[in-house]
Structure formats: C-alpha cells, structure tokens
Short mmCIF file of C-alpha atoms in Angstrom, two decimals:
data_model
loop_
_atom_site.label_atom_id
_atom_site.label_comp_id
_atom_site.label_asym_id
_atom_site.label_seq_id
_atom_site.Cartn_x
_atom_site.Cartn_y
_atom_site.Cartn_z
CA UNK A 21 82.39 165.14 146.89
CA UNK A 22 83.09 165.09 150.54
CA UNK A 23 81.54 168.20 152.07
CA UNK A 24 81.83 168.65 155.81
CA UNK A 25 79.67 165.82 156.98
CA UNK A 26 79.38 167.06 160.63
CA UNK A 27 76.66 169.26 159.26
CA UNK A 28 74.36 166.24 159.31
CA UNK A 29 75.36 164.32 162.43
CA UNK A 30 72.66 162.20 163.90
CA UNK A 31 70.41 162.22 160.91
CA UNK A 32 69.23 158.79 159.54
CA UNK A 33 68.80 159.11 155.84
CA UNK A 34 68.52 157.45 152.54
CA UNK A 35 70.67 159.12 149.82
CA UNK A 36 68.60 160.32 146.96
CA UNK A 37 70.58 161.24 143.88
CA UNK A 38 69.08 163.14 140.98
CA UNK A 39 70.26 163.15 137.39
CA UNK A 40 72.02 166.37 136.42
CA UNK A 41 69.50 169.22 136.25
CA UNK A 42 70.14 172.08 133.84
CA UNK A 43 68.35 174.34 136.41
CA UNK A 44 71.13 173.96 138.92
CA UNK A 45 73.44 176.65 137.45
CA UNK A 46 70.47 179.03 137.40
CA UNK A 47 69.79 178.39 141.08
CA UNK A 48 73.34 179.08 141.84
CA UNK A 49 73.30 182.38 139.85
CA UNK A 50 70.18 183.43 141.71
CA UNK A 51 71.83 182.82 145.13
CA UNK A 52 75.01 184.41 143.96
CA UNK A 53 73.07 187.58 143.09
CA UNK A 54 71.43 187.49 146.45
CA UNK A 55 74.72 187.14 148.32
CA UNK A 56 76.47 189.79 146.20
CA UNK A 57 73.65 192.26 146.94
CA UNK A 58 74.36 191.66 150.60
CA UNK A 59 78.18 191.48 150.32
CA UNK A 60 79.29 193.39 147.25
CA UNK A 61 82.58 191.93 145.83
CA UNK A 62 82.21 188.71 147.74
CA UNK A 63 84.43 185.81 146.44
CA UNK A 64 81.91 183.04 145.55
CA UNK A 65 82.13 179.80 143.78
CA UNK A 66 79.66 177.10 142.83
CA UNK A 67 81.11 173.76 144.04
CA UNK A 68 79.98 170.22 144.74
CA UNK A 69 78.35 167.85 142.35
CA UNK A 70 75.61 170.30 141.20
CA UNK A 71 78.38 172.37 139.73
CA UNK A 72 79.53 169.67 137.29
CA UNK A 73 77.42 169.40 134.16
CA UNK A 74 76.37 165.78 133.53
CA UNK A 75 77.05 164.51 137.09
CA UNK A 76 74.31 163.09 139.29
CA UNK A 77 73.89 164.74 142.66
CA UNK A 78 71.86 165.29 145.72
CA UNK A 79 69.83 168.43 144.74
CA UNK A 80 71.69 170.70 147.06
CA UNK A 81 73.43 173.74 145.76
CA UNK A 82 76.87 173.94 147.48
CA UNK A 83 78.46 177.36 147.41
CA UNK A 84 81.80 178.44 148.75
CA UNK A 85 82.45 181.91 150.18
CA UNK A 86 86.05 182.89 150.85
CA UNK A 87 86.63 185.66 153.45
CA UNK A 88 89.62 186.86 155.38
CA UNK A 89 88.63 185.35 158.68
CA UNK A 90 85.48 183.16 159.12
CA UNK A 91 85.60 183.65 162.84
CA UNK A 92 85.04 187.42 162.34
CA UNK A 93 81.37 186.72 161.75
CA UNK A 94 80.44 190.36 162.28
CA UNK A 95 82.06 191.12 158.98
CA UNK A 96 79.69 188.95 156.90
CA UNK A 97 77.00 187.07 158.87
CA UNK A 98 74.68 190.01 159.63
CA UNK A 99 74.52 191.00 156.02
CA UNK A 100 73.81 187.37 155.05
CA UNK A 101 71.15 187.07 157.78
CA UNK A 102 69.41 190.18 156.34
CA UNK A 103 69.39 188.34 153.05
CA UNK A 104 67.76 185.30 154.64
CA UNK A 105 70.75 183.08 155.43
CA UNK A 106 71.44 181.55 158.84
CA UNK A 107 74.51 179.97 160.39
CA UNK A 108 73.96 176.27 161.06
CA UNK A 109 77.48 175.01 161.73
CA UNK A 110 80.73 176.39 163.19
CA UNK A 111 83.88 174.35 163.01
CA UNK A 112 86.66 176.36 164.70
CA UNK A 113 88.91 173.30 164.80
CA UNK A 114 88.53 172.55 161.10
CA UNK A 115 89.80 175.46 159.00
CA UNK A 116 87.39 177.76 160.83
CA UNK A 117 84.73 176.46 158.58
CA UNK A 118 81.15 177.79 158.78
CA UNK A 119 77.93 176.55 156.97
CA UNK A 120 74.96 178.84 156.32
CA UNK A 121 71.60 177.68 154.88
CA UNK A 122 69.82 179.54 152.17
CA UNK A 123 66.35 181.07 152.70
CA UNK A 124 64.31 179.33 150.13
CA UNK A 125 66.50 177.07 148.01
CA UNK A 126 68.37 174.06 149.39
CA UNK A 127 71.83 175.68 149.59
CA UNK A 128 74.83 174.96 151.75
CA UNK A 129 77.01 178.11 151.87
CA UNK A 130 80.48 177.00 153.02
CA UNK A 131 82.84 179.71 154.35
CA UNK A 132 86.57 179.32 154.42
CA UNK A 133 89.51 181.62 155.05
CA UNK A 134 91.56 183.01 152.15
CA UNK A 135 94.67 180.92 151.73
CA UNK A 136 93.08 177.71 153.03
CA UNK A 137 94.11 174.63 151.09
CA UNK A 138 90.49 173.40 151.19
CA UNK A 139 89.58 176.19 148.76
CA UNK A 140 91.75 174.89 145.96
CA UNK A 141 91.02 171.34 146.74
CA UNK A 142 87.33 171.77 146.02
CA UNK A 143 87.86 173.99 143.00
CA UNK A 144 90.31 171.54 141.52
CA UNK A 145 88.02 168.60 142.06
CA UNK A 146 85.19 170.51 140.44
CA UNK A 147 87.18 171.55 137.43
CA UNK A 148 88.79 168.26 136.96
CA UNK A 149 85.46 166.48 136.89
CA UNK A 150 84.10 169.09 134.39
CA UNK A 151 86.91 168.34 131.99
CA UNK A 152 87.48 164.63 132.56
CA UNK A 153 84.64 162.35 131.39
CA UNK A 154 86.25 159.14 132.67
CA UNK A 155 86.73 160.31 136.20
CA UNK A 156 83.26 162.00 136.15
CA UNK A 157 81.76 158.68 135.29
CA UNK A 158 83.90 156.81 137.85
CA UNK A 159 82.56 159.19 140.51
CA UNK A 160 78.97 159.02 139.29
CA UNK A 161 79.09 155.22 139.39
CA UNK A 162 80.64 155.24 142.95
CA UNK A 163 77.90 157.68 144.14
CA UNK A 164 75.09 155.56 142.69
CA UNK A 165 76.44 152.31 144.10
CA UNK A 166 76.81 153.89 147.60
CA UNK A 167 73.43 155.63 147.40
CA UNK A 168 71.71 152.27 146.95
CA UNK A 169 72.85 151.28 150.39
CA UNK A 170 71.11 152.39 153.61
CA UNK A 171 73.05 154.85 155.85
CA UNK A 172 72.46 155.94 159.40
CA UNK A 173 74.14 159.29 158.66
CA UNK A 174 74.93 161.28 155.63
CA UNK A 175 78.60 161.64 156.77
CA UNK A 176 78.90 157.79 156.54
CA UNK A 177 77.94 158.00 152.87
CA UNK A 178 80.35 160.84 152.39
CA UNK A 179 83.12 158.95 154.10
CA UNK A 180 82.50 155.86 151.92
CA UNK A 181 83.23 158.01 148.84
CA UNK A 182 86.53 159.09 150.25
CA UNK A 183 88.65 156.53 148.54
CA UNK A 184 87.56 157.36 145.04
CA UNK A 185 87.57 161.08 145.77
CA UNK A 186 91.24 160.79 146.87
CA UNK A 187 92.11 158.69 143.83
CA UNK A 188 90.63 161.33 141.41
CA UNK A 189 92.16 164.30 143.33
CA UNK A 190 95.65 162.71 143.18
CA UNK A 191 95.40 162.53 139.54
CA UNK A 192 94.15 166.13 139.32
CA UNK A 193 96.95 167.52 141.52
CA UNK A 194 99.68 165.73 139.70
CA UNK A 195 98.31 166.79 136.30
CA UNK A 196 97.94 170.39 137.21
CA UNK A 197 101.11 170.84 139.19
CA UNK A 198 102.88 173.99 138.11
CA UNK A 199 106.22 173.52 136.42
CA UNK A 200 109.21 174.53 138.54
CA UNK A 201 110.93 176.60 135.80
CA UNK A 202 110.07 180.00 137.14
CA UNK A 203 113.08 180.06 139.48
CA UNK A 204 115.63 182.80 139.82
CA UNK A 205 118.77 181.50 141.46
CA UNK A 206 120.51 184.29 143.38
CA UNK A 207 123.21 182.00 144.69
CA UNK A 208 124.15 179.00 142.63
CA UNK A 209 125.14 175.56 144.08
CA UNK A 210 127.07 172.77 142.30
CA UNK A 211 124.99 170.37 140.35
CA UNK A 212 125.47 166.74 139.33
CA UNK A 213 125.99 163.55 141.41
CA UNK A 214 124.01 164.76 144.28
CA UNK A 215 123.61 162.15 146.99
CA UNK A 216 120.89 162.39 149.60
CA UNK A 217 121.94 161.33 153.13
CA UNK A 218 119.14 160.48 155.55
CA UNK A 219 119.66 160.23 159.30
CA UNK A 220 117.44 158.64 161.91
CA UNK A 221 115.40 161.24 163.79
CA UNK A 222 117.64 163.31 166.04
CA UNK A 223 115.96 164.71 169.25
CA UNK A 224 118.36 167.68 168.92
CA UNK A 225 116.64 168.93 165.84
CA UNK A 226 113.91 170.89 167.72
CA UNK A 227 116.73 172.54 169.66
CA UNK A 228 118.36 173.55 166.36
CA UNK A 229 115.15 175.15 165.23
CA UNK A 230 114.71 176.94 168.54
CA UNK A 231 118.09 178.60 168.06
CA UNK A 232 117.23 179.62 164.52
CA UNK A 233 113.89 180.95 165.66
CA UNK A 234 115.59 183.17 168.19
CA UNK A 235 117.98 184.42 165.62
CA UNK A 236 115.19 185.25 163.17
CA UNK A 237 112.97 186.93 165.68
CA UNK A 238 115.87 188.99 166.86
CA UNK A 239 116.69 190.05 163.36
CA UNK A 240 113.06 190.88 162.28
CA UNK A 241 111.16 191.63 165.46
CA UNK A 242 107.43 192.29 164.77
CA UNK A 243 108.00 191.78 161.03
CA UNK A 244 107.64 188.08 161.74
CA UNK A 245 103.95 187.21 161.33
CA UNK A 246 104.47 183.51 161.68
CA UNK A 247 107.41 181.17 162.20
CA UNK A 248 107.12 177.45 162.16
CA UNK A 249 109.43 174.40 162.12
CA UNK A 250 108.35 172.35 159.06
CA UNK A 251 109.81 169.65 156.92
CA UNK A 252 110.93 166.20 158.12
CA UNK A 253 113.16 167.30 161.00
CA UNK A 254 109.95 168.74 162.58
CA UNK A 255 108.34 165.28 162.80
CA UNK A 256 109.50 163.17 165.71
CA UNK A 257 110.43 159.68 164.68
CA UNK A 258 110.92 160.49 160.95
CA UNK A 259 114.23 159.97 159.17
CA UNK A 260 115.46 163.12 157.47
CA UNK A 261 118.31 164.99 155.91
CA UNK A 262 119.92 167.03 158.85
CA UNK A 263 118.43 170.19 157.50
CA UNK A 264 116.10 172.51 159.41
CA UNK A 265 113.21 173.76 157.31
CA UNK A 266 111.64 176.92 158.60
CA UNK A 267 108.44 178.61 157.52
CA UNK A 268 108.46 182.43 157.78
CA UNK A 269 105.39 184.54 156.94
CA UNK A 270 105.99 188.27 156.46
CA UNK A 271 103.65 191.08 155.34
CA UNK A 272 104.86 190.90 151.69
CA UNK A 273 107.47 188.43 150.53
CA UNK A 274 108.03 190.55 147.39
CA UNK A 275 109.18 193.43 149.63
CA UNK A 276 112.72 191.97 150.08
CA UNK A 277 114.02 195.25 151.51
CA UNK A 278 111.77 194.71 154.50
CA UNK A 279 113.41 191.50 155.61
CA UNK A 280 116.26 190.22 153.49
CA UNK A 281 119.01 192.70 154.64
CA UNK A 282 118.24 191.99 158.24
CA UNK A 283 118.39 188.26 157.71
CA UNK A 284 121.62 188.61 155.77
CA UNK A 285 123.08 190.59 158.57
CA UNK A 286 122.11 187.75 160.88
CA UNK A 287 124.01 185.26 158.76
CA UNK A 288 121.64 184.01 156.12
CA UNK A 289 121.94 184.40 152.38
CA UNK A 290 119.28 184.61 149.68
CA UNK A 291 119.28 181.51 147.58
CA UNK A 292 116.41 181.92 145.17
CA UNK A 293 113.16 183.52 144.14
CA UNK A 294 110.10 181.81 142.76
CA UNK A 295 107.73 184.73 141.87
CA UNK A 296 105.31 182.38 140.10
CA UNK A 297 105.07 179.94 143.00
CA UNK A 298 103.32 181.76 145.79
CA UNK A 299 105.98 184.51 145.67
CA UNK A 300 108.28 182.19 147.51
CA UNK A 301 111.84 183.20 148.68
CA UNK A 302 114.44 180.78 150.02
CA UNK A 303 117.25 181.84 152.31
CA UNK A 304 119.78 179.52 153.62
CA UNK A 305 122.60 179.01 156.17
CA UNK A 306 124.97 176.15 156.59
CA UNK A 307 125.67 175.74 160.31
CA UNK A 308 123.38 174.01 160.85
CA UNK A 309 121.99 173.72 157.30
CA UNK A 310 118.82 175.71 157.19
CA UNK A 311 116.19 176.30 154.51
CA UNK A 312 114.17 179.39 155.43
CA UNK A 313 111.06 179.53 153.22
CA UNK A 314 109.40 182.95 153.09
CA UNK A 315 105.76 183.53 152.07
CA UNK A 316 103.10 186.22 152.36
CA UNK A 317 99.93 185.83 154.41
CA UNK A 318 96.89 183.99 153.18
CA UNK A 319 98.96 181.54 151.19
CA UNK A 320 97.80 178.08 150.33
CA UNK A 321 101.30 176.62 150.51
CA UNK A 322 101.64 177.73 154.06
CA UNK A 323 98.49 175.82 154.97
CA UNK A 324 99.69 172.72 152.97
CA UNK A 325 103.09 172.69 154.63
CA UNK A 326 101.48 172.77 158.13
CA UNK A 327 98.81 170.26 157.27
CA UNK A 328 101.48 167.81 155.95
CA UNK A 329 103.66 168.23 159.09
CA UNK A 330 100.80 167.81 161.47
CA UNK A 331 99.47 164.78 159.60
CA UNK A 332 102.90 163.05 159.83
CA UNK A 333 103.20 163.85 163.45
CA UNK A 334 99.80 162.32 164.25
CA UNK A 335 99.77 159.30 161.86
CA UNK A 336 102.47 156.63 162.42
CA UNK A 337 101.37 154.65 159.25
CA UNK A 338 101.71 157.56 156.89
CA UNK A 339 104.89 158.61 158.57
CA UNK A 340 106.31 155.10 157.80
CA UNK A 341 104.89 155.28 154.34
CA UNK A 342 106.72 158.61 153.64
CA UNK A 343 109.98 157.41 155.17
CA UNK A 344 110.02 154.30 153.11
CA UNK A 345 109.70 156.45 149.93
CA UNK A 346 112.36 158.81 151.12
CA UNK A 347 114.78 155.96 151.77
CA UNK A 348 114.23 154.31 148.38
CA UNK A 349 114.74 157.67 146.55
CA UNK A 350 117.88 158.36 148.67
CA UNK A 351 119.53 155.29 147.12
CA UNK A 352 119.64 157.12 143.79
CA UNK A 353 121.92 159.92 142.48
CA UNK A 354 120.38 163.17 141.51
CA UNK A 355 121.46 166.09 139.32
CA UNK A 356 120.03 168.55 141.90
CA UNK A 357 118.58 168.14 145.36
CA UNK A 358 115.33 169.57 143.98
CA UNK A 359 114.93 166.60 141.72
CA UNK A 360 114.85 164.32 144.87
CA UNK A 361 112.17 166.63 146.33
CA UNK A 362 110.18 166.49 143.10
CA UNK A 363 110.29 162.75 143.05
CA UNK A 364 108.43 162.65 146.39
CA UNK A 365 105.52 164.67 144.99
CA UNK A 366 103.18 161.78 144.59
CA UNK A 367 103.44 160.54 148.20
CA UNK A 368 103.41 164.07 149.57
CA UNK A 369 100.25 164.94 147.71
CA UNK A 370 98.55 161.74 148.73
CA UNK A 371 99.27 162.45 152.45
CA UNK A 372 98.12 166.01 152.12
CA UNK A 373 94.89 165.01 150.46
CA UNK A 374 94.12 162.44 153.18
CA UNK A 375 94.64 165.16 155.72
CA UNK A 376 92.31 167.49 153.92
CA UNK A 377 89.59 164.87 153.40
#
C-alpha cells in the first residue's frame, strides 16, 4: 500500500518483505494500548500490509490516528511523546499529515484529520484485501516482483505499486458504493426522457458563482463555515451543463431550521434529503440553475468533492478523459438526471483515487 513515501526521502534501500507474521496483530494491540493510555478514547486503526492476514509485508506496523486537527499538535503530541513517540514528518500541504515513530517497535503512526478522504481510502483497501483472496494475491505478487529490484528510495518502490493499488481500490470503491435509495424528495421534478445538454466552458460561470456566493453569505452570515464552487462549471476548460454546483458546510446539516428558512427566503428551495449519505441536503434555484449541496463539518464527501475539482483543474489529461466520458453519456436519454451522474461514477472514482495516491 502506498504510505506517504516522503517519510523516507533520500534513503537508498533494498526492500525486504517478510511472510505474514501472526505476531503483527499482537504488536499492534500492544501499541494501541500504549497510545490509548496516553490519549484515552483515541480513534486508532491498524492499516497497511501488516494488518492483512496472509499478506507479505515490510515488518513495519502502520497505525492510523484520526484527530480533529493534526496541526493542533498540542492536543496530542505531548501525550504521545510522554509515551515514547516522536514526530518525524509534518506535511501541512498534504492533508495535514503527520508521522510519529514508536519507541521500541518499528511503528509508523500516521495522523490524519477527521473527515479526510485518505482515512476511508486506507481502511477500504485494508478491508478489501482482507476479504478478497484474488486481489490479495495480486498485490502480494506485485510487491514481491518489485521488491526484487534495487531502489534508490523507498518512495520509488511505493510509487511503482501505484498502478495495481489504484486498480484494486477502484474495484473496492465500486463494489462498496452505498445504494442511492435513501432519498427523500421534498420537491419532485418530472422524470423520463431526460436529455443532458453540455456546453463548452463559459468564462462567465465563475461570475455566476460569485453572485450566488454573495446571496448565500448575505442570507446566512456566520452560519457559513465553508462555501466553494465545485462541479464541472468550477473547472476552467471543461464542458459542463450550465449548472452551478455549490458546496456549503454548516454546523449541522440535520438542523434545517438553522439555514433552510433563510435560504428559502433568499430564493432557493429544498429539493431533497439524503440522511444516509453524509446527511446531505440539496437546495436548488433556476436562474441560473444552481445545486446547493449542504454538509456538516468533518465530512469525507466534502474532501472528495474538493479533491476532484482541484485534480481536474491541475491535470489536462484527466480533464479531457472526464469530458470524453461526459460527452459520450450525454448522447443517451435518461430517466432521471441522477442516472447520468451515476453513470459517471467509474471515471470519477478513478480520478479521485489518482488524486489521493
């Protein structure tokens, strides 16, 4: 699994893989007890190859600690230092990731913020390998083949595994995607014979967002915790439906009284609720057409939407790949617009996974 290779920059190494060792879970439990004694109630997981029974691995126990804000080191680092851990890596530009090393066992303790898409990515990969013998063997064979080669740096070995990791993760994400049947439509729209109309990128779209942003901030004031232009109209050069997707983070999306009436007064209407999907609410307007997506803080989907947008902004090849899929799907007729969105799932997941690698 790809684990933050910058931790090993500049180190010339040979990769030494060990057959799965039944002692590894016990080493994890010992370190878990040590960390919980220092940080009662800490959210901890055993991740990486040593967490997958039957999988060969470098004999390093990878652990993941989820905190509210890794940059707030005063909230967790002194307690861990007292237990013998030490900070070795800070990556403020990559999910605020930290690595701490253990006192007497070869441990990498990776720290991520709650709601970070990396958290689910690593747990899903671990759980998929635990339950899928074919992909576990595929990954093991890839690791052994690559470990037989000389490497200047461990991160080069990790990067070489990337292709197979993404292949496995794509299968895992698609197989575990939650069904979209937990939807309460507050306002119905016509169904049947829906045609998707794509337009070339319009430089006016950011201006449309700016007007909506001002309207939302006027309506909600400091109840707005985050407001972002997302979706295809937020990506210069990308063809899109002329629809402004907006991401709004409020203190509690379930507390509709705190924000829906003000937004309705401003001209939006509540379209749907998805309580089982990140407690998502969707409000809309039609001049211009707007989808206003409302989430609570520390939500993985917020991170994923922003990662996807930023990846498309920065990567012309993947922007072209996504547009080609959109144009092909737009040639079809759909029962609902959501069916068109669902049909894009594979390419969307692939691009997000590349961005998270």
